[in-house]
PDB file of C-alpha atoms in Angstrom:
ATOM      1  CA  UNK A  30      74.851 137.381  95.760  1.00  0.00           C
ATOM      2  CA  UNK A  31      74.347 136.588  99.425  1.00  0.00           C
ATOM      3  CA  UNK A  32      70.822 135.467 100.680  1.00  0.00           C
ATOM      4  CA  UNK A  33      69.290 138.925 102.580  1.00  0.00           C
ATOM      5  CA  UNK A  34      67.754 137.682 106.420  1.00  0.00           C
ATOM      6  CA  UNK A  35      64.548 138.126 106.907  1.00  0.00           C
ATOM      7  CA  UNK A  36      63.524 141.433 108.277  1.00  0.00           C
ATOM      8  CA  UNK A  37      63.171 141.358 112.682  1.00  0.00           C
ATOM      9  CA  UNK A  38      59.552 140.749 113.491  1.00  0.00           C
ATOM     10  CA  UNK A  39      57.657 142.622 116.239  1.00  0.00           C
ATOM     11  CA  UNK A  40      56.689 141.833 119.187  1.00  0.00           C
ATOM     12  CA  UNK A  41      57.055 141.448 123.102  1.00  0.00           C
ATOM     13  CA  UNK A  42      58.570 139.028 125.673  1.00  0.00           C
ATOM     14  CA  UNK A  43      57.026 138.599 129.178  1.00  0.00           C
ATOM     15  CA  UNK A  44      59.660 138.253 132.200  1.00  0.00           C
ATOM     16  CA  UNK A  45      59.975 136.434 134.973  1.00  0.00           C
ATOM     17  CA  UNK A  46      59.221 139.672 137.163  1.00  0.00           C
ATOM     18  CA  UNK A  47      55.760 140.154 134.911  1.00  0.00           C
ATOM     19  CA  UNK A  48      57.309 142.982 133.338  1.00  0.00           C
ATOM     20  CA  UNK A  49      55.884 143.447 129.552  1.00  0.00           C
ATOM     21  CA  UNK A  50      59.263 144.474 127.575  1.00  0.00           C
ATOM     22  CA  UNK A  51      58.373 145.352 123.522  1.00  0.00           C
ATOM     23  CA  UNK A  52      61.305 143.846 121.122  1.00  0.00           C
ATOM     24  CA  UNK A  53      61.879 142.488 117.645  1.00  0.00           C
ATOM     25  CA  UNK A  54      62.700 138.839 117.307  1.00  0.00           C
ATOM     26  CA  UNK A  55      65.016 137.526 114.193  1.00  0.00           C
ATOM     27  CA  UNK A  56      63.185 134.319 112.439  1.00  0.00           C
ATOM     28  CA  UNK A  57      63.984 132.179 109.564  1.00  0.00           C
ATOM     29  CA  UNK A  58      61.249 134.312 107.846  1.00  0.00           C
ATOM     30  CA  UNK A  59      58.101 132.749 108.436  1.00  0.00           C
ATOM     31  CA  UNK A  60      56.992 132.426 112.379  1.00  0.00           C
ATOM     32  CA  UNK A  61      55.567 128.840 111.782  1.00  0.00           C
ATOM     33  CA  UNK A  62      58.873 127.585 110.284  1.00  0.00           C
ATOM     34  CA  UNK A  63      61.183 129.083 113.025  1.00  0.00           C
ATOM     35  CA  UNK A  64      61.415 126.493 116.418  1.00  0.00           C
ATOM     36  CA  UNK A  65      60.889 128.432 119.544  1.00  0.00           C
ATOM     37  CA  UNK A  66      60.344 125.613 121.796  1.00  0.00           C
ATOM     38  CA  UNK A  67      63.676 126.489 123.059  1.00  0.00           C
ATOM     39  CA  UNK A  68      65.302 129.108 122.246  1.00  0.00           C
ATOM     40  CA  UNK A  69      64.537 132.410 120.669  1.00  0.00           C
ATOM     41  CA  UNK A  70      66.467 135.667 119.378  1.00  0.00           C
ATOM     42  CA  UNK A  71      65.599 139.032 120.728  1.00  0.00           C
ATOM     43  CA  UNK A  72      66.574 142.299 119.258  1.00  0.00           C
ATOM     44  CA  UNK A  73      66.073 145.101 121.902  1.00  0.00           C
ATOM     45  CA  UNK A  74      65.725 148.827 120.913  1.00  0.00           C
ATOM     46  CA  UNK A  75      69.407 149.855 120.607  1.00  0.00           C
ATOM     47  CA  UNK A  76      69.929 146.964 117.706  1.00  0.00           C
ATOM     48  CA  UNK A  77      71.415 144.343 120.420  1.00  0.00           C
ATOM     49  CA  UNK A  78      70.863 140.228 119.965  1.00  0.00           C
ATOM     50  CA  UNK A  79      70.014 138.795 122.974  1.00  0.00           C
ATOM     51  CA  UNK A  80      68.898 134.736 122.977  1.00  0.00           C
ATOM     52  CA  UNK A  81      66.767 133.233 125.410  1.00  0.00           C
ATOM     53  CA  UNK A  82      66.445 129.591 126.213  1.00  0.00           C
ATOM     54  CA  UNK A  83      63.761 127.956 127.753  1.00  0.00           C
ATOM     55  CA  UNK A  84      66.012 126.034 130.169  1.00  0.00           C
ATOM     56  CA  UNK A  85      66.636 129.649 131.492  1.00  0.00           C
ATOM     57  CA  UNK A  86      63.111 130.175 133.049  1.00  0.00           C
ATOM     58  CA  UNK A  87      63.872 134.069 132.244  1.00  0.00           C
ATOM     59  CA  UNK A  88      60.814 134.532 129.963  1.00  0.00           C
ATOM     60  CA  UNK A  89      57.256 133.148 130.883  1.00  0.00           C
ATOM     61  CA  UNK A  90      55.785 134.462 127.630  1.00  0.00           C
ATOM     62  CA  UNK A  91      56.310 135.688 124.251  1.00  0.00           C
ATOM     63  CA  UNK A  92      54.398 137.092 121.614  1.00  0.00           C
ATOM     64  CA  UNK A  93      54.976 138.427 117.891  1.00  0.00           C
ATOM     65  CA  UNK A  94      52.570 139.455 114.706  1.00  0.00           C
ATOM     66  CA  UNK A  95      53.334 138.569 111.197  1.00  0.00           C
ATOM     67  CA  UNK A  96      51.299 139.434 108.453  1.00  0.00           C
ATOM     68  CA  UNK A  97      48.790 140.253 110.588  1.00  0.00           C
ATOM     69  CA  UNK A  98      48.174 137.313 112.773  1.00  0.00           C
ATOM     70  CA  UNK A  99      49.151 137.317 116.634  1.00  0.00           C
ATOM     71  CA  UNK A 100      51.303 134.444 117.728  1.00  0.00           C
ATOM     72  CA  UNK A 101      51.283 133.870 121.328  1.00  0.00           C
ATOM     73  CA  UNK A 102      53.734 131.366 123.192  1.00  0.00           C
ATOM     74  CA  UNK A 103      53.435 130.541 127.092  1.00  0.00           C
ATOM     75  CA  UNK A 104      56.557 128.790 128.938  1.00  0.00           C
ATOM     76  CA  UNK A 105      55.368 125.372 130.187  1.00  0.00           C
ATOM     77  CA  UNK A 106      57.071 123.458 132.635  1.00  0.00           C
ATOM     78  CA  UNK A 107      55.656 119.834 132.516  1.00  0.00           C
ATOM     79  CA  UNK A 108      56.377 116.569 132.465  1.00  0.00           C
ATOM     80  CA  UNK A 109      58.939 114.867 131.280  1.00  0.00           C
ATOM     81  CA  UNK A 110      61.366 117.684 131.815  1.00  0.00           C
ATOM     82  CA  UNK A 111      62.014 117.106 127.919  1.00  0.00           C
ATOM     83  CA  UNK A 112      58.671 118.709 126.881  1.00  0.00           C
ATOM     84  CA  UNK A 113      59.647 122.045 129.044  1.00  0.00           C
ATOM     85  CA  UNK A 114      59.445 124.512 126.994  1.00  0.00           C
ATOM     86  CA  UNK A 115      57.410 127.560 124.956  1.00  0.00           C
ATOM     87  CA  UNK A 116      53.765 126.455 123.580  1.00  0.00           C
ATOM     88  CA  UNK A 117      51.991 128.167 120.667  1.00  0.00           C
ATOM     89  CA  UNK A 118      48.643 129.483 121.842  1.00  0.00           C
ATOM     90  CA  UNK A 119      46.484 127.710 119.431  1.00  0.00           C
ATOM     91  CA  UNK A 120      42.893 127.877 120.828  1.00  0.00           C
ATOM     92  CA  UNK A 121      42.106 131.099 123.550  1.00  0.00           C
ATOM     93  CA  UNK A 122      38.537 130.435 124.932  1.00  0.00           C
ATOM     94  CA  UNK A 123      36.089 131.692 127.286  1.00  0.00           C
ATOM     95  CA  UNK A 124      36.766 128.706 129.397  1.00  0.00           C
ATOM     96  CA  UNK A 125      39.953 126.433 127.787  1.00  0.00           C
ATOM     97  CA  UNK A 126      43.058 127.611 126.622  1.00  0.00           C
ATOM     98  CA  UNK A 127      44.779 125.042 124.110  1.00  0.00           C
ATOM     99  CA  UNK A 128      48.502 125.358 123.793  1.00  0.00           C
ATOM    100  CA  UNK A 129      50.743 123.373 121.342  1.00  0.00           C
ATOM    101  CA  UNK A 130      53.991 122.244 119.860  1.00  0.00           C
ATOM    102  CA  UNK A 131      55.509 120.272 117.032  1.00  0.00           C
ATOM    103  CA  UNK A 132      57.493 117.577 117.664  1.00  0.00           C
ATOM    104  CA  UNK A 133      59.616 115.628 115.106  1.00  0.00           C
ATOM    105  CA  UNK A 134      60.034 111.785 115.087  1.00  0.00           C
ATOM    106  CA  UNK A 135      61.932 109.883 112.404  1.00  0.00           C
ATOM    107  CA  UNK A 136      61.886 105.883 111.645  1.00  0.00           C
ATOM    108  CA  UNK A 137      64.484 104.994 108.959  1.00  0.00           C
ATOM    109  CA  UNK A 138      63.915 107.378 105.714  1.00  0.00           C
ATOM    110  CA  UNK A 139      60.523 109.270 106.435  1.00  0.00           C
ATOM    111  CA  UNK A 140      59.901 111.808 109.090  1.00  0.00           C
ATOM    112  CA  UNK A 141      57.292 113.524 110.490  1.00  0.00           C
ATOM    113  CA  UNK A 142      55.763 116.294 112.756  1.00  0.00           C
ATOM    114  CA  UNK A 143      53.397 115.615 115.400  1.00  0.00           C
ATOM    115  CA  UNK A 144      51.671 117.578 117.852  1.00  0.00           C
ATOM    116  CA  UNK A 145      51.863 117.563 121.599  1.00  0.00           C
ATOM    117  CA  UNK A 146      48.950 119.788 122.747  1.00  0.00           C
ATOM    118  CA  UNK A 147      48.358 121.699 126.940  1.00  0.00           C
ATOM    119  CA  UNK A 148      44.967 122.387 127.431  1.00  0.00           C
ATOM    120  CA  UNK A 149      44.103 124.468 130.643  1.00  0.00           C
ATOM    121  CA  UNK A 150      40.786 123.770 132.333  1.00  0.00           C
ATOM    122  CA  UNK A 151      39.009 127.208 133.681  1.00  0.00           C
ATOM    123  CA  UNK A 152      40.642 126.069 137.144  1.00  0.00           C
ATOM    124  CA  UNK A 153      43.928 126.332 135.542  1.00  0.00           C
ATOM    125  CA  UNK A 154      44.396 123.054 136.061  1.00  0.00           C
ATOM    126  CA  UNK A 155      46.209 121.585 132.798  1.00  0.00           C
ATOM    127  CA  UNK A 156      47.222 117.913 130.983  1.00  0.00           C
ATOM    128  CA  UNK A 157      49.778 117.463 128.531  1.00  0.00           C
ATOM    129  CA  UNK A 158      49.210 114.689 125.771  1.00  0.00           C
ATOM    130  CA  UNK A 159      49.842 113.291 122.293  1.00  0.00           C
ATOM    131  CA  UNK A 160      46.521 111.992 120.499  1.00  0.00           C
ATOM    132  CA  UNK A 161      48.061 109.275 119.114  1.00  0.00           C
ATOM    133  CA  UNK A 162      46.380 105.912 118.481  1.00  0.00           C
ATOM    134  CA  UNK A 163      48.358 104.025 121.011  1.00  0.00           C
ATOM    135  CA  UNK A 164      48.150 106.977 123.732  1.00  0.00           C
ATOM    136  CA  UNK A 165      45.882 107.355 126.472  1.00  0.00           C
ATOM    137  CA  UNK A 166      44.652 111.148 125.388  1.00  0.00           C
ATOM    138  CA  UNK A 167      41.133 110.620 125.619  1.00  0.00           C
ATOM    139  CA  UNK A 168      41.500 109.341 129.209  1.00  0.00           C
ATOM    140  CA  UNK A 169      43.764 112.210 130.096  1.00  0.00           C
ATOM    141  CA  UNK A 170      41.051 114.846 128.932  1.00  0.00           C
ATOM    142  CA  UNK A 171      38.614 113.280 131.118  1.00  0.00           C
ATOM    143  CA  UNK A 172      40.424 113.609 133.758  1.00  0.00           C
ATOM    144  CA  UNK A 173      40.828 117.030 133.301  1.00  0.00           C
ATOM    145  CA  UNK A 174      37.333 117.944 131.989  1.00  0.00           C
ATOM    146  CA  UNK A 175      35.536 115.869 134.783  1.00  0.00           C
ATOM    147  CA  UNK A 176      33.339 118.952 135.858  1.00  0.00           C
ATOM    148  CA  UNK A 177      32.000 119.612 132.596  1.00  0.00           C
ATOM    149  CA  UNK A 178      29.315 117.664 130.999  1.00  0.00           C
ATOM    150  CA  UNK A 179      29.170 119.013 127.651  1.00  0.00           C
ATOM    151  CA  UNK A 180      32.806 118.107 126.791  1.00  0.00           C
ATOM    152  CA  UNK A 181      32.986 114.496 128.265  1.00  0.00           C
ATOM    153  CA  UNK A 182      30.202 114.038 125.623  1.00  0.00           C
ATOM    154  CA  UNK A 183      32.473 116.045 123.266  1.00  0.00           C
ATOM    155  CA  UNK A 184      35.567 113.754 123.930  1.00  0.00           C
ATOM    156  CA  UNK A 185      33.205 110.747 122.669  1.00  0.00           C
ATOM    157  CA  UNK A 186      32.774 112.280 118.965  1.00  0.00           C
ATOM    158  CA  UNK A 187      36.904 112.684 118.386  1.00  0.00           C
ATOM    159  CA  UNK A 188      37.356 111.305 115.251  1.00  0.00           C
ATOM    160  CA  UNK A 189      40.697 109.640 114.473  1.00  0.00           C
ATOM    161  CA  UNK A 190      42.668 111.473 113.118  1.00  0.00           C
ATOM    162  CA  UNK A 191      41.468 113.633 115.957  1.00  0.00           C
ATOM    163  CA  UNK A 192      41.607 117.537 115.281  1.00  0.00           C
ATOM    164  CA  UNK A 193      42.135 118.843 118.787  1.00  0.00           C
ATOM    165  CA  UNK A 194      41.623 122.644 118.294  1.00  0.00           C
ATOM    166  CA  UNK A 195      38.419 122.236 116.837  1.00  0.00           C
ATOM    167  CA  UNK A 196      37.237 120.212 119.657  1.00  0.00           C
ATOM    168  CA  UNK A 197      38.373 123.013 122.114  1.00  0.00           C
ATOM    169  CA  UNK A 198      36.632 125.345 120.149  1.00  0.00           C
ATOM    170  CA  UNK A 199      33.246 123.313 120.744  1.00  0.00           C
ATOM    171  CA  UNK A 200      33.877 123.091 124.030  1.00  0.00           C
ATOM    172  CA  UNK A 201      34.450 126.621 124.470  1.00  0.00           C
ATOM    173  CA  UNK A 202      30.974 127.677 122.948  1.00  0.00           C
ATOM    174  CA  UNK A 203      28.368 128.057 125.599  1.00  0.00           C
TER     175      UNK A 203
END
């Protein structure tokens, strides 16, 4: 008996021109587990397959609910070119917005995901970084949270491990 695909999930796709377009989108099944750093599949309202990648630039945003949760993805175009691509909104605050994806390394028989996280400033003003322990993360968010007080002290109490939503989330709280 063949394996049955997992049933289109709906949701919307932001274009280039700002127009708001509703759609389906065809996963693996479960949002988390699907990649759509770069590329996604669309289904449009007469049944049609259409796949965007984020090399295109034709989408700046994307957005689909599953099981009741809202999954929001913004196009970012940073640096290297290599991390171009669509971010999960994983933190939307009053003041910061924290965007991330998952990025898999390898080294001989294990493998692993790690997160590279955007946060926006209220400016709109963003850094990209990788709290690793050998990466300069803490410096980068300093740079970018100069203005505000209350998270420079924040940025001080990161444990390692660090867990980067929650500290957006603090930092969000007036």
């Amino acid at each position: 008996m063949a394996a049955k695909a997992a049933d289109p999930i709906p949701g919307y796709i932001v274009l280039v021109n700002n127009d708001t377009v509703k759609c389906k989108f065809k996963t693996g099944g479960f949002i988390l587990a699907s990649n759509f750093f770069n590329k996604l599949t669309v289904i449009n309202d007469q049944g049609e397959e259409q796949v965007y990648h984020a090399s295109d630039k034709k989408l700046v945003a994307f957005g689909l609910t599953q099981n009741g949760r809202k999954y929001d993805y913004l196009y970012m175009d940073v640096k290297p070119k290599t991390d171009n691509g669509f971010y999960l909104r994983i933190v939307k605050g009053g003041k910061y917005q924290l965007y991330s994806h998952q990025v898999a390394s390898s080294s001989g028989m294990f493998s692993s995901l790690s997160p590279i996280y955007v946060l926006y400033n209220p400016s709109g003003e963003f850094v990209k970084f990788e709290p690793c322990v050998l990466c300069p993360w803490k410096k980068h968010l300093r740079e970018l949270l100069k203005d505000d007080q209350k998270a420079l002290d924040e940025i001080n109490n990161i444990p390692f491990p660090p867990n980067i939503p929650k500290f957006v989330v603090e930092i969000n709280k007036e």
